[in-house]
Amino acid sequence: MAATPRKNKTARRILAAGAGLATVGALVAAMPSAGAAGGSYAAGHGKGKDWGRMVDVQLLSFNDLHGNLEPPAGSSGQVTRTKPDGTTEKVDAGGVEYLATHLRQARQGNRYSVTAAAGDMIGASPLLSGLFHDEPTIGALNKLDLDVTSVGNHEFDEGARELARMQNGGCHPTAGCFVPGKKFKGADFPYLAANVTNEKTGRPLLDPYFIWEKNGVRIGFIGVTLEGTPNVVTAEGVKGLKFGDEVETINKYTKILERKGVKSIVALVHEGGLPASQSVNYNCDGDGDGEGEGVSGAIVDIAKNVSPQVDALVTGHTHQAYVCTIPDPAGKPRLVTSASSFGKLYTDTTLTYDRRTRDIVRTAVASANHVVTRDVPKAPDMTKLIEDWKTIAAPVANRPQGYIAADINGRGSTAYEKPLGDLIADAQLEGLAPADKGGAQLALMNPGGIRSDLVYKASGAEGDGVVTYGESFTVQPFTNMMNVVDLSGANLIAALKQQVSGSNETSIKILQVSKGLTYTLDMTKTGAARVVDGSIKLNGVAIDPSKTYRVAMNEFLAGGGDGFAALATGTNKLVGASDLDVFNAYLAAHSTAAAPLPVPAADRITVVQ
């Protein structure tokens, strides 16, 4: 399919061309006013219904791709689907070769079609994209004819200047151009960041909104990321930036769009919910007695407070699948969707546009999630893109690092304690335990930092059970530096209680723990009481609140990330090797082809349900 026609990208390249050299302050100071930031861009695919006053507009959407160009491995590349007889099945899903085919097939017969995303298109990416600072993923999204996306928290992993490069193009400031003679051209679509502003000037970092238009049909998109982005990104990544309230920001720009005559509005929100079922075709509106009764989490409050003038919310961040209706402030049902993650699903929504009122007829809105199955032909242009980048990556990606006896699940595990989490924590403890490396007595690993599984089946020609550098990188793509700090027993206990309380009470984050650290998690209780007092022990001895312990963790956790403020109280910090280097060293030291690593027992945390 030919690329969607678009206007010149210059209008939305509002960050300085010299972004690689400028400070965040200088970048934002050079930007235009908010009123000039939203452009109008021509778009549209195929043929479709256009019968005078009413027009059906197809909205295709997805979220949280995270640079997964190739099909995700193991359970990370599967979704659960409920069959007509009520039983469930696992379906292999994902991969941009298949996503492209599904989207292109879905557009056929639709004269009005727009494709949007809700953030985290890049960041925490497998090696094929991450090794090249996600240039391959931006190239793939251009080929997918993505029209617009909001930023997510992971778009800030490498900071505002690198995000500017993703939008505007140009070679990496230190790595240079990855393809000789070819300059990275940047995104053909606008990144929206309505609630991200410069701390000093208050001016938006990127376009706050985008107006899609075809034959007089106009739909406005407002993009925001979660207000709590600084809590889930390293401090360096968000330096100089302020993240505003999602609802206040969307409502502000809704009024601006209305003043421009745009009355059909979709919010792209990188914040999400938690459905009551993991089945991708679960009906979260239940039996009709209540709207959105089967979904919980931050997106519910956002949806209930965003202006009624917003017609639908496309969401993300939680990596869940749902198509729900949640009442707006006027009590009217409004569509809220999310399409899982890693390109495993896409959402197909029909928005019926009234030419006379210039608004969406909400009672006519229809939407469903669709699995990106791998039983369709691969898109040849995506296959070529992947093969071209794999050729460049091969010398690094294919190096063996160690051996495993079976799948060791991490991202794909639904348990609080994950086998791969134990393995990573043990690697960090061993790497940082020597006196000259920090003298660590225990290690803690954030579950969100485990991005995949270690899969026994070979991904290439390396042979079954071989862990390549590309595979270990995919598990830990952030290359966080390891820290060892002094932490009081009281603060260690407090940190473990913060897993299930405070900002984590409604979105539990269970730290992965190294060998020797044990405790009981009682899920019949609420809040901090779920971590049973007196059960926390190190090598069988109860943690003493008045004693000091040397604790290893990555720099993200050491900065209090993911709501673990108690971990930021550490002192006498020693900075060690990167988490990936420590992990690879452990694999090399503890496995051979004849004696591969077994699957860890994951028996350190006793869970009472």
PDB file of N, CA, C and O in Angstrom, residues 524-583:
ATOM      1  N   THR A 524      -4.657 -11.715  51.400  1.00  0.00           N
ATOM      2  CA  THR A 524      -5.991 -11.601  52.000  1.00  0.00           C
ATOM      3  C   THR A 524      -6.118 -10.307  52.798  1.00  0.00           C
ATOM      4  O   THR A 524      -7.210  -9.930  53.203  1.00  0.00           O
ATOM      5  N   LYS A 525      -4.992  -9.648  53.041  1.00  0.00           N
ATOM      6  CA  LYS A 525      -4.988  -8.388  53.785  1.00  0.00           C
ATOM      7  C   LYS A 525      -4.937  -7.212  52.809  1.00  0.00           C
ATOM      8  O   LYS A 525      -4.956  -7.398  51.591  1.00  0.00           O
ATOM      9  N   THR A 526      -4.854  -6.015  53.307  1.00  0.00           N
ATOM     10  CA  THR A 526      -4.830  -4.835  52.444  1.00  0.00           C
ATOM     11  C   THR A 526      -3.606  -3.977  52.727  1.00  0.00           C
ATOM     12  O   THR A 526      -3.066  -3.990  53.840  1.00  0.00           O
ATOM     13  N   GLY A 527      -3.181  -3.217  51.700  1.00  0.00           N
ATOM     14  CA  GLY A 527      -2.096  -2.258  51.863  1.00  0.00           C
ATOM     15  C   GLY A 527      -0.815  -2.882  52.367  1.00  0.00           C
ATOM     16  O   GLY A 527      -0.479  -4.041  52.066  1.00  0.00           O
ATOM     17  N   ALA A 528      -0.087  -2.092  53.172  1.00  0.00           N
ATOM     18  CA  ALA A 528       1.224  -2.515  53.671  1.00  0.00           C
ATOM     19  C   ALA A 528       1.153  -3.765  54.527  1.00  0.00           C
ATOM     20  O   ALA A 528       2.148  -4.499  54.653  1.00  0.00           O
ATOM     21  N   ALA A 529      -0.005  -4.038  55.121  1.00  0.00           N
ATOM     22  CA  ALA A 529      -0.155  -5.219  55.975  1.00  0.00           C
ATOM     23  C   ALA A 529       0.011  -6.522  55.195  1.00  0.00           C
ATOM     24  O   ALA A 529       0.179  -7.591  55.794  1.00  0.00           O
ATOM     25  N   ARG A 530      -0.022  -6.438  53.878  1.00  0.00           N
ATOM     26  CA  ARG A 530       0.153  -7.645  53.073  1.00  0.00           C
ATOM     27  C   ARG A 530       1.553  -8.240  53.234  1.00  0.00           C
ATOM     28  O   ARG A 530       1.744  -9.443  53.047  1.00  0.00           O
ATOM     29  N   VAL A 531       2.538  -7.392  53.514  1.00  0.00           N
ATOM     30  CA  VAL A 531       3.879  -7.908  53.819  1.00  0.00           C
ATOM     31  C   VAL A 531       3.894  -8.209  55.316  1.00  0.00           C
ATOM     32  O   VAL A 531       3.852  -7.302  56.144  1.00  0.00           O
ATOM     33  N   VAL A 532       3.931  -9.479  55.641  1.00  0.00           N
ATOM     34  CA  VAL A 532       3.727  -9.928  57.024  1.00  0.00           C
ATOM     35  C   VAL A 532       4.893  -9.504  57.913  1.00  0.00           C
ATOM     36  O   VAL A 532       6.061  -9.831  57.628  1.00  0.00           O
ATOM     37  N   ASP A 533       4.575  -8.753  58.956  1.00  0.00           N
ATOM     38  CA  ASP A 533       5.595  -8.311  59.910  1.00  0.00           C
ATOM     39  C   ASP A 533       6.331  -9.497  60.509  1.00  0.00           C
ATOM     40  O   ASP A 533       5.725 -10.509  60.879  1.00  0.00           O
ATOM     41  N   GLY A 534       7.650  -9.361  60.600  1.00  0.00           N
ATOM     42  CA  GLY A 534       8.474 -10.405  61.203  1.00  0.00           C
ATOM     43  C   GLY A 534       8.847 -11.531  60.266  1.00  0.00           C
ATOM     44  O   GLY A 534       9.675 -12.385  60.622  1.00  0.00           O
ATOM     45  N   SER A 535       8.253 -11.545  59.046  1.00  0.00           N
ATOM     46  CA  SER A 535       8.548 -12.657  58.128  1.00  0.00           C
ATOM     47  C   SER A 535       9.754 -12.388  57.244  1.00  0.00           C
ATOM     48  O   SER A 535      10.276 -13.305  56.604  1.00  0.00           O
ATOM     49  N   ILE A 536      10.216 -11.137  57.195  1.00  0.00           N
ATOM     50  CA  ILE A 536      11.318 -10.787  56.290  1.00  0.00           C
ATOM     51  C   ILE A 536      12.643 -11.231  56.906  1.00  0.00           C
ATOM     52  O   ILE A 536      13.039 -10.750  57.974  1.00  0.00           O
ATOM     53  N   LYS A 537      13.319 -12.124  56.227  1.00  0.00           N
ATOM     54  CA  LYS A 537      14.562 -12.687  56.749  1.00  0.00           C
ATOM     55  C   LYS A 537      15.644 -12.708  55.671  1.00  0.00           C
ATOM     56  O   LYS A 537      15.343 -12.845  54.480  1.00  0.00           O
ATOM     57  N   LEU A 538      16.871 -12.581  56.104  1.00  0.00           N
ATOM     58  CA  LEU A 538      18.025 -12.724  55.230  1.00  0.00           C
ATOM     59  C   LEU A 538      18.842 -13.889  55.738  1.00  0.00           C
ATOM     60  O   LEU A 538      19.334 -13.869  56.877  1.00  0.00           O
ATOM     61  N   ASN A 539      18.937 -14.923  54.920  1.00  0.00           N
ATOM     62  CA  ASN A 539      19.629 -16.159  55.303  1.00  0.00           C
ATOM     63  C   ASN A 539      19.101 -16.710  56.614  1.00  0.00           C
ATOM     64  O   ASN A 539      19.850 -17.175  57.483  1.00  0.00           O
ATOM     65  N   GLY A 540      17.774 -16.631  56.783  1.00  0.00           N
ATOM     66  CA  GLY A 540      17.113 -17.214  57.948  1.00  0.00           C
ATOM     67  C   GLY A 540      17.062 -16.324  59.167  1.00  0.00           C
ATOM     68  O   GLY A 540      16.449 -16.692  60.173  1.00  0.00           O
ATOM     69  N   VAL A 541      17.686 -15.170  59.127  1.00  0.00           N
ATOM     70  CA  VAL A 541      17.723 -14.258  60.272  1.00  0.00           C
ATOM     71  C   VAL A 541      16.828 -13.050  59.975  1.00  0.00           C
ATOM     72  O   VAL A 541      16.937 -12.430  58.914  1.00  0.00           O
ATOM     73  N   ALA A 542      15.938 -12.735  60.902  1.00  0.00           N
ATOM     74  CA  ALA A 542      14.999 -11.637  60.705  1.00  0.00           C
ATOM     75  C   ALA A 542      15.746 -10.323  60.468  1.00  0.00           C
ATOM     76  O   ALA A 542      16.765 -10.040  61.114  1.00  0.00           O
ATOM     77  N   ILE A 543      15.242  -9.523  59.523  1.00  0.00           N
ATOM     78  CA  ILE A 543      15.830  -8.216  59.248  1.00  0.00           C
ATOM     79  C   ILE A 543      15.696  -7.331  60.488  1.00  0.00           C
ATOM     80  O   ILE A 543      14.616  -7.196  61.065  1.00  0.00           O
ATOM     81  N   ASP A 544      16.812  -6.746  60.899  1.00  0.00           N
ATOM     82  CA  ASP A 544      16.851  -5.887  62.087  1.00  0.00           C
ATOM     83  C   ASP A 544      16.660  -4.436  61.643  1.00  0.00           C
ATOM     84  O   ASP A 544      17.482  -3.899  60.895  1.00  0.00           O
ATOM     85  N   PRO A 545      15.578  -3.774  62.054  1.00  0.00           N
ATOM     86  CA  PRO A 545      15.326  -2.399  61.612  1.00  0.00           C
ATOM     87  C   PRO A 545      16.468  -1.437  61.910  1.00  0.00           C
ATOM     88  O   PRO A 545      16.655  -0.453  61.185  1.00  0.00           O
ATOM     89  N   SER A 546      17.238  -1.716  62.953  1.00  0.00           N
ATOM     90  CA  SER A 546      18.307  -0.796  63.352  1.00  0.00           C
ATOM     91  C   SER A 546      19.646  -1.118  62.709  1.00  0.00           C
ATOM     92  O   SER A 546      20.616  -0.370  62.871  1.00  0.00           O
ATOM     93  N   LYS A 547      19.704  -2.202  61.972  1.00  0.00           N
ATOM     94  CA  LYS A 547      20.958  -2.632  61.351  1.00  0.00           C
ATOM     95  C   LYS A 547      21.067  -2.062  59.933  1.00  0.00           C
ATOM     96  O   LYS A 547      20.077  -1.711  59.310  1.00  0.00           O
ATOM     97  N   THR A 548      22.304  -1.948  59.418  1.00  0.00           N
ATOM     98  CA  THR A 548      22.534  -1.459  58.058  1.00  0.00           C
ATOM     99  C   THR A 548      22.883  -2.624  57.138  1.00  0.00           C
ATOM    100  O   THR A 548      23.686  -3.500  57.497  1.00  0.00           O
ATOM    101  N   TYR A 549      22.297  -2.625  55.956  1.00  0.00           N
ATOM    102  CA  TYR A 549      22.525  -3.679  54.967  1.00  0.00           C
ATOM    103  C   TYR A 549      23.030  -3.062  53.659  1.00  0.00           C
ATOM    104  O   TYR A 549      22.633  -1.957  53.291  1.00  0.00           O
ATOM    105  N   ARG A 550      23.921  -3.786  53.001  1.00  0.00           N
ATOM    106  CA  ARG A 550      24.395  -3.358  51.686  1.00  0.00           C
ATOM    107  C   ARG A 550      23.487  -3.995  50.635  1.00  0.00           C
ATOM    108  O   ARG A 550      23.393  -5.215  50.513  1.00  0.00           O
ATOM    109  N   VAL A 551      22.793  -3.141  49.876  1.00  0.00           N
ATOM    110  CA  VAL A 551      21.764  -3.608  48.939  1.00  0.00           C
ATOM    111  C   VAL A 551      22.134  -3.201  47.520  1.00  0.00           C
ATOM    112  O   VAL A 551      22.435  -2.039  47.253  1.00  0.00           O
ATOM    113  N   ALA A 552      22.105  -4.179  46.608  1.00  0.00           N
ATOM    114  CA  ALA A 552      22.360  -3.926  45.191  1.00  0.00           C
ATOM    115  C   ALA A 552      21.043  -3.742  44.465  1.00  0.00           C
ATOM    116  O   ALA A 552      20.064  -4.462  44.717  1.00  0.00           O
ATOM    117  N   MET A 553      21.008  -2.770  43.573  1.00  0.00           N
ATOM    118  CA  MET A 553      19.823  -2.532  42.735  1.00  0.00           C
ATOM    119  C   MET A 553      20.249  -1.665  41.558  1.00  0.00           C
ATOM    120  O   MET A 553      21.322  -1.056  41.587  1.00  0.00           O
ATOM    121  N   ASN A 554      19.422  -1.593  40.549  1.00  0.00           N
ATOM    122  CA  ASN A 554      19.776  -0.730  39.420  1.00  0.00           C
ATOM    123  C   ASN A 554      19.533   0.733  39.777  1.00  0.00           C
ATOM    124  O   ASN A 554      18.865   1.049  40.764  1.00  0.00           O
ATOM    125  N   GLU A 555      20.080   1.627  38.972  1.00  0.00           N
ATOM    126  CA  GLU A 555      20.019   3.061  39.281  1.00  0.00           C
ATOM    127  C   GLU A 555      18.597   3.600  39.291  1.00  0.00           C
ATOM    128  O   GLU A 555      18.297   4.573  39.993  1.00  0.00           O
ATOM    129  N   PHE A 556      17.704   2.971  38.538  1.00  0.00           N
ATOM    130  CA  PHE A 556      16.309   3.392  38.534  1.00  0.00           C
ATOM    131  C   PHE A 556      15.684   3.185  39.906  1.00  0.00           C
ATOM    132  O   PHE A 556      15.053   4.094  40.463  1.00  0.00           O
ATOM    133  N   LEU A 557      15.870   2.015  40.483  1.00  0.00           N
ATOM    134  CA  LEU A 557      15.338   1.747  41.817  1.00  0.00           C
ATOM    135  C   LEU A 557      16.053   2.582  42.872  1.00  0.00           C
ATOM    136  O   LEU A 557      15.423   3.087  43.815  1.00  0.00           O
ATOM    137  N   ALA A 558      17.359   2.723  42.730  1.00  0.00           N
ATOM    138  CA  ALA A 558      18.129   3.499  43.713  1.00  0.00           C
ATOM    139  C   ALA A 558      17.684   4.953  43.761  1.00  0.00           C
ATOM    140  O   ALA A 558      17.888   5.641  44.764  1.00  0.00           O
ATOM    141  N   GLY A 559      17.046   5.418  42.683  1.00  0.00           N
ATOM    142  CA  GLY A 559      16.512   6.775  42.652  1.00  0.00           C
ATOM    143  C   GLY A 559      15.086   6.860  43.150  1.00  0.00           C
ATOM    144  O   GLY A 559      14.466   7.922  43.067  1.00  0.00           O
ATOM    145  N   GLY A 560      14.547   5.745  43.651  1.00  0.00           N
ATOM    146  CA  GLY A 560      13.185   5.740  44.170  1.00  0.00           C
ATOM    147  C   GLY A 560      12.135   5.477  43.120  1.00  0.00           C
ATOM    148  O   GLY A 560      10.940   5.711  43.362  1.00  0.00           O
ATOM    149  N   GLY A 561      12.537   4.977  41.945  1.00  0.00           N
ATOM    150  CA  GLY A 561      11.589   4.721  40.865  1.00  0.00           C
ATOM    151  C   GLY A 561      10.534   3.700  41.224  1.00  0.00           C
ATOM    152  O   GLY A 561      10.707   2.886  42.134  1.00  0.00           O
ATOM    153  N   ASP A 562       9.412   3.751  40.501  1.00  0.00           N
ATOM    154  CA  ASP A 562       8.273   2.845  40.691  1.00  0.00           C
ATOM    155  C   ASP A 562       7.628   2.965  42.071  1.00  0.00           C
ATOM    156  O   ASP A 562       7.021   2.012  42.564  1.00  0.00           O
ATOM    157  N   GLY A 563       7.763   4.122  42.693  1.00  0.00           N
ATOM    158  CA  GLY A 563       7.105   4.325  43.978  1.00  0.00           C
ATOM    159  C   GLY A 563       7.861   3.788  45.177  1.00  0.00           C
ATOM    160  O   GLY A 563       7.299   3.711  46.280  1.00  0.00           O
ATOM    161  N   PHE A 564       9.149   3.466  45.021  1.00  0.00           N
ATOM    162  CA  PHE A 564       9.944   2.918  46.120  1.00  0.00           C
ATOM    163  C   PHE A 564      10.808   4.016  46.737  1.00  0.00           C
ATOM    164  O   PHE A 564      12.044   3.997  46.647  1.00  0.00           O
ATOM    165  N   ALA A 565      10.140   4.963  47.396  1.00  0.00           N
ATOM    166  CA  ALA A 565      10.850   6.094  48.004  1.00  0.00           C
ATOM    167  C   ALA A 565      11.855   5.635  49.047  1.00  0.00           C
ATOM    168  O   ALA A 565      12.903   6.268  49.229  1.00  0.00           O
ATOM    169  N   ALA A 566      11.574   4.548  49.738  1.00  0.00           N
ATOM    170  CA  ALA A 566      12.470   4.069  50.790  1.00  0.00           C
ATOM    171  C   ALA A 566      13.828   3.665  50.234  1.00  0.00           C
ATOM    172  O   ALA A 566      14.849   3.766  50.935  1.00  0.00           O
ATOM    173  N   LEU A 567      13.858   3.217  48.987  1.00  0.00           N
ATOM    174  CA  LEU A 567      15.133   2.811  48.389  1.00  0.00           C
ATOM    175  C   LEU A 567      16.014   4.014  48.062  1.00  0.00           C
ATOM    176  O   LEU A 567      17.232   3.884  47.948  1.00  0.00           O
ATOM    177  N   ALA A 568      15.407   5.186  47.917  1.00  0.00           N
ATOM    178  CA  ALA A 568      16.177   6.395  47.615  1.00  0.00           C
ATOM    179  C   ALA A 568      16.887   6.956  48.843  1.00  0.00           C
ATOM    180  O   ALA A 568      17.650   7.918  48.722  1.00  0.00           O
ATOM    181  N   THR A 569      16.671   6.342  50.005  1.00  0.00           N
ATOM    182  CA  THR A 569      17.335   6.809  51.231  1.00  0.00           C
ATOM    183  C   THR A 569      18.724   6.214  51.394  1.00  0.00           C
ATOM    184  O   THR A 569      19.423   6.526  52.353  1.00  0.00           O
ATOM    185  N   GLY A 570      19.134   5.362  50.463  1.00  0.00           N
ATOM    186  CA  GLY A 570      20.426   4.706  50.575  1.00  0.00           C
ATOM    187  C   GLY A 570      21.593   5.679  50.571  1.00  0.00           C
ATOM    188  O   GLY A 570      21.538   6.737  49.945  1.00  0.00           O
ATOM    189  N   THR A 571      22.650   5.320  51.268  1.00  0.00           N
ATOM    190  CA  THR A 571      23.860   6.149  51.363  1.00  0.00           C
ATOM    191  C   THR A 571      25.083   5.324  50.983  1.00  0.00           C
ATOM    192  O   THR A 571      24.990   4.123  50.754  1.00  0.00           O
ATOM    193  N   ASN A 572      26.232   5.992  50.928  1.00  0.00           N
ATOM    194  CA  ASN A 572      27.501   5.324  50.598  1.00  0.00           C
ATOM    195  C   ASN A 572      27.381   4.517  49.298  1.00  0.00           C
ATOM    196  O   ASN A 572      27.728   3.343  49.235  1.00  0.00           O
ATOM    197  N   LYS A 573      26.897   5.202  48.275  1.00  0.00           N
ATOM    198  CA  LYS A 573      26.636   4.527  47.002  1.00  0.00           C
ATOM    199  C   LYS A 573      27.919   4.206  46.253  1.00  0.00           C
ATOM    200  O   LYS A 573      28.810   5.040  46.140  1.00  0.00           O
ATOM    201  N   LEU A 574      27.974   2.990  45.739  1.00  0.00           N
ATOM    202  CA  LEU A 574      29.041   2.585  44.826  1.00  0.00           C
ATOM    203  C   LEU A 574      28.383   2.207  43.509  1.00  0.00           C
ATOM    204  O   LEU A 574      27.435   1.425  43.482  1.00  0.00           O
ATOM    205  N   VAL A 575      28.869   2.763  42.395  1.00  0.00           N
ATOM    206  CA  VAL A 575      28.313   2.473  41.073  1.00  0.00           C
ATOM    207  C   VAL A 575      29.133   1.368  40.423  1.00  0.00           C
ATOM    208  O   VAL A 575      30.358   1.456  40.335  1.00  0.00           O
ATOM    209  N   GLY A 576      28.437   0.332  39.995  1.00  0.00           N
ATOM    210  CA  GLY A 576      29.116  -0.808  39.394  1.00  0.00           C
ATOM    211  C   GLY A 576      28.889  -0.905  37.906  1.00  0.00           C
ATOM    212  O   GLY A 576      28.605   0.085  37.234  1.00  0.00           O
ATOM    213  N   ALA A 577      28.989  -2.127  37.386  1.00  0.00           N
ATOM    214  CA  ALA A 577      28.783  -2.382  35.960  1.00  0.00           C
ATOM    215  C   ALA A 577      27.297  -2.246  35.627  1.00  0.00           C
ATOM    216  O   ALA A 577      26.456  -2.081  36.510  1.00  0.00           O
ATOM    217  N   SER A 578      26.961  -2.334  34.358  1.00  0.00           N
ATOM    218  CA  SER A 578      25.557  -2.261  33.957  1.00  0.00           C
ATOM    219  C   SER A 578      24.838  -3.552  34.325  1.00  0.00           C
ATOM    220  O   SER A 578      25.462  -4.608  34.483  1.00  0.00           O
ATOM    221  N   ASP A 579      23.503  -3.452  34.443  1.00  0.00           N
ATOM    222  CA  ASP A 579      22.721  -4.647  34.765  1.00  0.00           C
ATOM    223  C   ASP A 579      22.885  -5.724  33.699  1.00  0.00           C
ATOM    224  O   ASP A 579      22.955  -6.919  34.021  1.00  0.00           O
ATOM    225  N   LEU A 580      22.998  -5.312  32.423  1.00  0.00           N
ATOM    226  CA  LEU A 580      23.160  -6.289  31.351  1.00  0.00           C
ATOM    227  C   LEU A 580      24.510  -6.985  31.438  1.00  0.00           C
ATOM    228  O   LEU A 580      24.603  -8.209  31.261  1.00  0.00           O
ATOM    229  N   ASP A 581      25.578  -6.243  31.716  1.00  0.00           N
ATOM    230  CA  ASP A 581      26.897  -6.855  31.834  1.00  0.00           C
ATOM    231  C   ASP A 581      26.948  -7.844  32.997  1.00  0.00           C
ATOM    232  O   ASP A 581      27.546  -8.929  32.879  1.00  0.00           O
ATOM    233  N   VAL A 582      26.333  -7.474  34.103  1.00  0.00           N
ATOM    234  CA  VAL A 582      26.295  -8.360  35.267  1.00  0.00           C
ATOM    235  C   VAL A 582      25.518  -9.632  34.940  1.00  0.00           C
ATOM    236  O   VAL A 582      25.919 -10.736  35.308  1.00  0.00           O
ATOM    237  N   PHE A 583      24.415  -9.475  34.231  1.00  0.00           N
ATOM    238  CA  PHE A 583      23.579 -10.621  33.854  1.00  0.00           C
ATOM    239  C   PHE A 583      24.331 -11.562  32.923  1.00  0.00           C
ATOM    240  O   PHE A 583      24.357 -12.791  33.126  1.00  0.00           O
TER     241      PHE A 583
END
